[in-house]
Amino acid sequence: MSNKDDIQEQVADGAETEQFDAATSDEKGSFDQRVEELTQELDKALEEVESHKDTAIRAKAECENIRRRAEREVSNASKFALEKFAKEILAVVDSLEKALEHPVEGEAQTAMHEGLQLTYKLLIDTLNKFSIEQISPLGESFDPGLHEAMVMQESEEHEPNSVMHVIQQGYALNGRLIRPARVIVAKGKAPKIDEKA
């Protein structure tokens, strides 16, 4: 081969190399562009996944709250279903208590009084079976959440702000107040003012 042929061959090889390099450069640019597009799509997909994950967590929490609320409402409905009945039956209890306060005279009244006592005890025991408890605060400190002060009286025998007399018993159903105890509350004697001062 002559130099001329060698040169032509080298020129041809150089042209092919340039074409190859140009093609490789185009492919590399296209590849880089495609990688950039895929990276953007991946980022967008990850954002959507995070958004859906957040929505799913919130939905699950809301479902759990609804379930707990429903359980609490069902529990309260069963625990306090007797509330209206209990309020009505308390009038009977009050009547029996008033009847038992009357003085007993004679044998016939004694027998009747004993019958009333047994009926009253039976009724109170029945109320207790259904979680209706009597609130009898005699001698305790006055609690406006459980007691209704009808009168405040001065008393040397009782501590100030204590219940000195129960006018009407209070009642609670499963710990929930259905009627406050009506009471007379002791207040301390007013200090005497020394007129000489």
mmCIF file of C-alpha atoms in Angstrom:
data_model
loop_
_atom_site.group_PDB
_atom_site.id
_atom_site.type_symbol
_atom_site.label_atom_id
_atom_site.label_comp_id
_atom_site.label_asym_id
_atom_site.label_seq_id
_atom_site.Cartn_x
_atom_site.Cartn_y
_atom_site.Cartn_z
ATOM 1 C CA MET A 1 0.000 0.000 0.000
ATOM 2 C CA SER A 2 1.121 3.433 -0.747
ATOM 3 C CA ASN A 3 1.239 6.403 1.505
ATOM 4 C CA LYS A 4 -1.642 7.823 -0.380
ATOM 5 C CA ASP A 5 -3.748 4.799 0.407
ATOM 6 C CA ASP A 6 -2.639 4.977 4.026
ATOM 7 C CA ILE A 7 -3.601 8.600 4.241
ATOM 8 C CA GLN A 8 -6.949 8.004 2.640
ATOM 9 C CA GLU A 9 -7.560 5.144 5.010
ATOM 10 C CA GLN A 10 -6.594 7.278 7.999
ATOM 11 C CA VAL A 11 -8.829 10.101 6.762
ATOM 12 C CA ALA A 12 -11.670 7.622 6.335
ATOM 13 C CA ASP A 13 -10.984 6.208 9.793
ATOM 14 C CA GLY A 14 -10.940 9.748 11.228
ATOM 15 C CA ALA A 15 -14.229 10.570 9.523
ATOM 16 C CA GLU A 16 -15.772 7.385 10.922
ATOM 17 C CA THR A 17 -14.397 8.206 14.390
ATOM 18 C CA GLU A 18 -15.834 11.710 14.193
ATOM 19 C CA GLN A 19 -19.189 10.302 13.093
ATOM 20 C CA PHE A 20 -19.021 7.750 15.895
ATOM 21 C CA ASP A 21 -18.049 10.426 18.416
ATOM 22 C CA ALA A 22 -20.862 12.674 17.168
ATOM 23 C CA ALA A 23 -23.340 9.790 17.343
ATOM 24 C CA THR A 24 -22.074 8.850 20.816
ATOM 25 C CA SER A 25 -22.327 12.473 21.906
ATOM 26 C CA ASP A 26 -25.915 12.658 20.589
ATOM 27 C CA GLU A 27 -26.786 9.396 22.311
ATOM 28 C CA LYS A 28 -25.109 10.552 25.521
ATOM 29 C CA GLY A 29 -27.074 13.820 25.437
ATOM 30 C CA SER A 30 -30.265 11.896 24.739
ATOM 31 C CA PHE A 31 -29.407 9.437 27.531
ATOM 32 C CA ASP A 32 -28.712 12.275 30.013
ATOM 33 C CA GLN A 33 -31.975 13.940 29.044
ATOM 34 C CA ARG A 34 -33.871 10.663 29.513
ATOM 35 C CA VAL A 35 -32.227 10.129 32.942
ATOM 36 C CA GLU A 36 -33.284 13.668 33.942
ATOM 37 C CA GLU A 37 -36.870 12.996 32.795
ATOM 38 C CA LEU A 38 -36.981 9.691 34.675
ATOM 39 C CA THR A 39 -35.563 11.335 37.816
ATOM 40 C CA GLN A 40 -38.271 14.019 37.666
ATOM 41 C CA GLU A 41 -40.975 11.361 37.157
ATOM 42 C CA LEU A 42 -39.571 9.369 40.100
ATOM 43 C CA ASP A 43 -39.582 12.458 42.336
ATOM 44 C CA LYS A 44 -43.165 13.223 41.314
ATOM 45 C CA ALA A 45 -44.204 9.611 41.963
ATOM 46 C CA LEU A 46 -42.519 9.674 45.389
ATOM 47 C CA GLU A 47 -44.378 12.895 46.263
ATOM 48 C CA GLU A 48 -47.676 11.272 45.241
ATOM 49 C CA VAL A 49 -46.839 8.176 47.300
ATOM 50 C CA GLU A 50 -46.096 10.375 50.332
ATOM 51 C CA SER A 51 -49.342 12.288 49.801
ATOM 52 C CA HIS A 52 -51.361 9.043 49.515
ATOM 53 C CA LYS A 53 -49.554 7.619 52.544
ATOM 54 C CA ASP A 54 -50.484 10.700 54.576
ATOM 55 C CA THR A 55 -54.102 10.449 53.387
ATOM 56 C CA ALA A 56 -54.203 6.742 54.282
ATOM 57 C CA ILE A 57 -52.787 7.416 57.774
ATOM 58 C CA ARG A 58 -55.348 10.165 58.365
ATOM 59 C CA ALA A 59 -58.187 7.936 57.107
ATOM 60 C CA LYS A 60 -57.056 5.107 59.390
ATOM 61 C CA ALA A 61 -56.883 7.476 62.376
ATOM 62 C CA GLU A 62 -60.350 8.837 61.586
ATOM 63 C CA CYS A 63 -61.752 5.288 61.356
ATOM 64 C CA GLU A 64 -60.162 4.453 64.711
ATOM 65 C CA ASN A 65 -61.683 7.601 66.272
ATOM 66 C CA ILE A 66 -65.121 6.746 64.864
ATOM 67 C CA ARG A 67 -64.814 3.182 66.206
ATOM 68 C CA ARG A 68 -63.821 4.412 69.692
ATOM 69 C CA ARG A 69 -66.597 7.021 69.702
ATOM 70 C CA ALA A 70 -69.174 4.404 68.683
ATOM 71 C CA GLU A 71 -67.961 2.017 71.405
ATOM 72 C CA ARG A 72 -68.184 4.820 73.998
ATOM 73 C CA GLU A 73 -71.691 5.772 72.843
ATOM 74 C CA VAL A 74 -72.870 2.154 72.980
ATOM 75 C CA SER A 75 -71.319 1.748 76.437
ATOM 76 C CA ASN A 76 -72.934 4.970 77.691
ATOM 77 C CA ALA A 77 -76.276 4.028 76.151
ATOM 78 C CA SER A 78 -76.292 0.744 78.049
ATOM 79 C CA LYS A 79 -74.896 2.259 81.271
ATOM 80 C CA PHE A 80 -77.328 5.160 81.374
ATOM 81 C CA ALA A 81 -80.400 3.612 79.741
ATOM 82 C CA LEU A 82 -82.095 3.557 83.150
ATOM 83 C CA GLU A 83 -81.565 7.262 83.828
ATOM 84 C CA LYS A 84 -85.080 8.382 82.923
ATOM 85 C CA PHE A 85 -86.632 5.471 84.828
ATOM 86 C CA ALA A 86 -84.377 6.147 87.832
ATOM 87 C CA LYS A 87 -85.444 9.797 87.986
ATOM 88 C CA GLU A 88 -89.098 8.730 87.983
ATOM 89 C CA ILE A 89 -88.673 6.038 90.675
ATOM 90 C CA LEU A 90 -86.962 8.529 92.991
ATOM 91 C CA ALA A 91 -90.358 10.122 93.676
ATOM 92 C CA VAL A 92 -91.464 6.771 95.164
ATOM 93 C CA VAL A 93 -88.307 6.603 97.286
ATOM 94 C CA ASP A 94 -88.907 10.172 98.522
ATOM 95 C CA SER A 95 -92.502 9.314 99.464
ATOM 96 C CA LEU A 96 -91.393 6.282 101.455
ATOM 97 C CA GLU A 97 -88.731 8.362 103.240
ATOM 98 C CA LYS A 98 -91.342 10.988 104.199
ATOM 99 C CA ALA A 99 -93.726 8.270 105.445
ATOM 100 C CA LEU A 100 -90.939 6.801 107.595
ATOM 101 C CA GLU A 101 -90.317 10.207 109.229
ATOM 102 C CA HIS A 102 -93.800 10.302 110.826
ATOM 103 C CA PRO A 103 -93.966 9.323 114.507
ATOM 104 C CA VAL A 104 -95.382 5.878 115.255
ATOM 105 C CA GLU A 105 -98.370 5.646 117.610
ATOM 106 C CA GLY A 106 -99.933 2.360 118.514
ATOM 107 C CA GLU A 107 -99.436 -1.247 117.519
ATOM 108 C CA ALA A 108 -101.147 -0.943 114.130
ATOM 109 C CA GLN A 109 -98.876 1.911 113.080
ATOM 110 C CA THR A 110 -95.823 0.033 114.320
ATOM 111 C CA ALA A 111 -96.628 -2.881 112.012
ATOM 112 C CA MET A 112 -97.246 -0.482 109.119
ATOM 113 C CA HIS A 113 -94.007 1.369 109.877
ATOM 114 C CA GLU A 114 -92.058 -1.894 109.836
ATOM 115 C CA GLY A 115 -93.657 -2.795 106.491
ATOM 116 C CA LEU A 116 -92.672 0.602 105.097
ATOM 117 C CA GLN A 117 -89.101 0.114 106.351
ATOM 118 C CA LEU A 118 -88.852 -3.281 104.647
ATOM 119 C CA THR A 119 -90.328 -1.898 101.415
ATOM 120 C CA TYR A 120 -87.911 1.052 101.525
ATOM 121 C CA LYS A 121 -84.909 -1.231 102.143
ATOM 122 C CA LEU A 122 -86.005 -3.543 99.316
ATOM 123 C CA LEU A 123 -86.354 -0.588 96.938
ATOM 124 C CA ILE A 124 -82.919 0.839 97.876
ATOM 125 C CA ASP A 125 -81.318 -2.621 97.463
ATOM 126 C CA THR A 126 -82.957 -2.957 94.030
ATOM 127 C CA LEU A 127 -81.686 0.476 92.985
ATOM 128 C CA ASN A 128 -78.172 -0.520 94.118
ATOM 129 C CA LYS A 129 -78.337 -3.689 91.983
ATOM 130 C CA PHE A 130 -78.784 -1.452 88.960
ATOM 131 C CA SER A 131 -75.907 0.883 89.958
ATOM 132 C CA ILE A 132 -78.168 3.637 91.292
ATOM 133 C CA GLU A 133 -76.374 4.827 94.422
ATOM 134 C CA GLN A 134 -77.685 7.080 97.143
ATOM 135 C CA ILE A 135 -75.696 10.220 97.985
ATOM 136 C CA SER A 136 -76.049 10.915 101.704
ATOM 137 C CA PRO A 137 -73.569 13.673 102.571
ATOM 138 C CA LEU A 138 -74.518 14.304 106.213
ATOM 139 C CA GLY A 139 -71.455 15.651 108.043
ATOM 140 C CA GLU A 140 -69.355 15.924 104.852
ATOM 141 C CA SER A 141 -68.012 19.109 103.309
ATOM 142 C CA PHE A 142 -70.406 20.819 100.918
ATOM 143 C CA ASP A 143 -69.659 19.929 97.290
ATOM 144 C CA PRO A 144 -71.595 22.028 94.735
ATOM 145 C CA GLY A 145 -71.034 19.269 92.153
ATOM 146 C CA LEU A 146 -72.999 16.768 94.251
ATOM 147 C CA HIS A 147 -75.108 18.878 96.595
ATOM 148 C CA GLU A 148 -77.660 21.640 96.252
ATOM 149 C CA ALA A 149 -77.600 24.069 99.175
ATOM 150 C CA MET A 150 -81.148 24.979 100.101
ATOM 151 C CA VAL A 151 -80.233 27.037 103.171
ATOM 152 C CA MET A 152 -77.113 28.146 105.036
ATOM 153 C CA GLN A 153 -77.476 28.297 108.812
ATOM 154 C CA GLU A 154 -75.149 29.420 111.538
ATOM 155 C CA SER A 155 -74.062 26.537 113.735
ATOM 156 C CA GLU A 156 -71.549 26.138 116.524
ATOM 157 C CA GLU A 157 -71.889 22.333 116.466
ATOM 158 C CA HIS A 158 -70.880 21.857 112.833
ATOM 159 C CA GLU A 159 -67.806 22.784 110.848
ATOM 160 C CA PRO A 160 -68.324 25.762 108.527
ATOM 161 C CA ASN A 161 -69.263 24.718 104.981
ATOM 162 C CA SER A 162 -70.315 21.216 106.080
ATOM 163 C CA VAL A 163 -73.664 19.519 105.507
ATOM 164 C CA MET A 164 -75.639 19.684 108.754
ATOM 165 C CA HIS A 165 -78.957 18.304 107.472
ATOM 166 C CA VAL A 166 -80.072 16.412 104.341
ATOM 167 C CA ILE A 167 -83.479 17.536 103.105
ATOM 168 C CA GLN A 168 -83.555 15.155 100.133
ATOM 169 C CA GLN A 169 -81.089 12.392 99.255
ATOM 170 C CA GLY A 170 -79.117 12.667 96.044
ATOM 171 C CA TYR A 171 -78.609 9.819 93.577
ATOM 172 C CA ALA A 172 -76.046 8.823 90.969
ATOM 173 C CA LEU A 173 -76.313 6.265 88.162
ATOM 174 C CA ASN A 174 -72.986 4.558 87.383
ATOM 175 C CA GLY A 175 -71.188 7.530 88.915
ATOM 176 C CA ARG A 176 -73.173 10.132 86.940
ATOM 177 C CA LEU A 177 -75.247 12.478 89.090
ATOM 178 C CA ILE A 178 -78.950 12.172 88.322
ATOM 179 C CA ARG A 179 -80.149 14.265 91.261
ATOM 180 C CA PRO A 180 -78.094 16.345 93.701
ATOM 181 C CA ALA A 181 -78.659 15.975 97.430
ATOM 182 C CA ARG A 182 -80.621 18.935 98.785
ATOM 183 C CA VAL A 183 -78.950 20.036 101.979
ATOM 184 C CA ILE A 184 -78.670 22.625 104.708
ATOM 185 C CA VAL A 185 -75.105 23.894 104.990
ATOM 186 C CA ALA A 186 -73.491 25.160 108.170
ATOM 187 C CA LYS A 187 -71.835 28.515 108.141
ATOM 188 C CA GLY A 188 -69.583 29.798 110.854
ATOM 189 C CA LYS A 189 -70.968 32.180 113.447
ATOM 190 C CA ALA A 190 -70.325 35.767 112.589
ATOM 191 C CA PRO A 191 -67.662 37.206 114.850
ATOM 192 C CA LYS A 192 -69.034 39.479 117.533
ATOM 193 C CA ILE A 193 -68.018 43.061 117.076
ATOM 194 C CA ASP A 194 -66.670 44.647 120.229
ATOM 195 C CA GLU A 195 -68.573 47.873 120.587
ATOM 196 C CA LYS A 196 -65.868 49.351 122.803
ATOM 197 C CA ALA A 197 -63.267 49.257 120.073
#
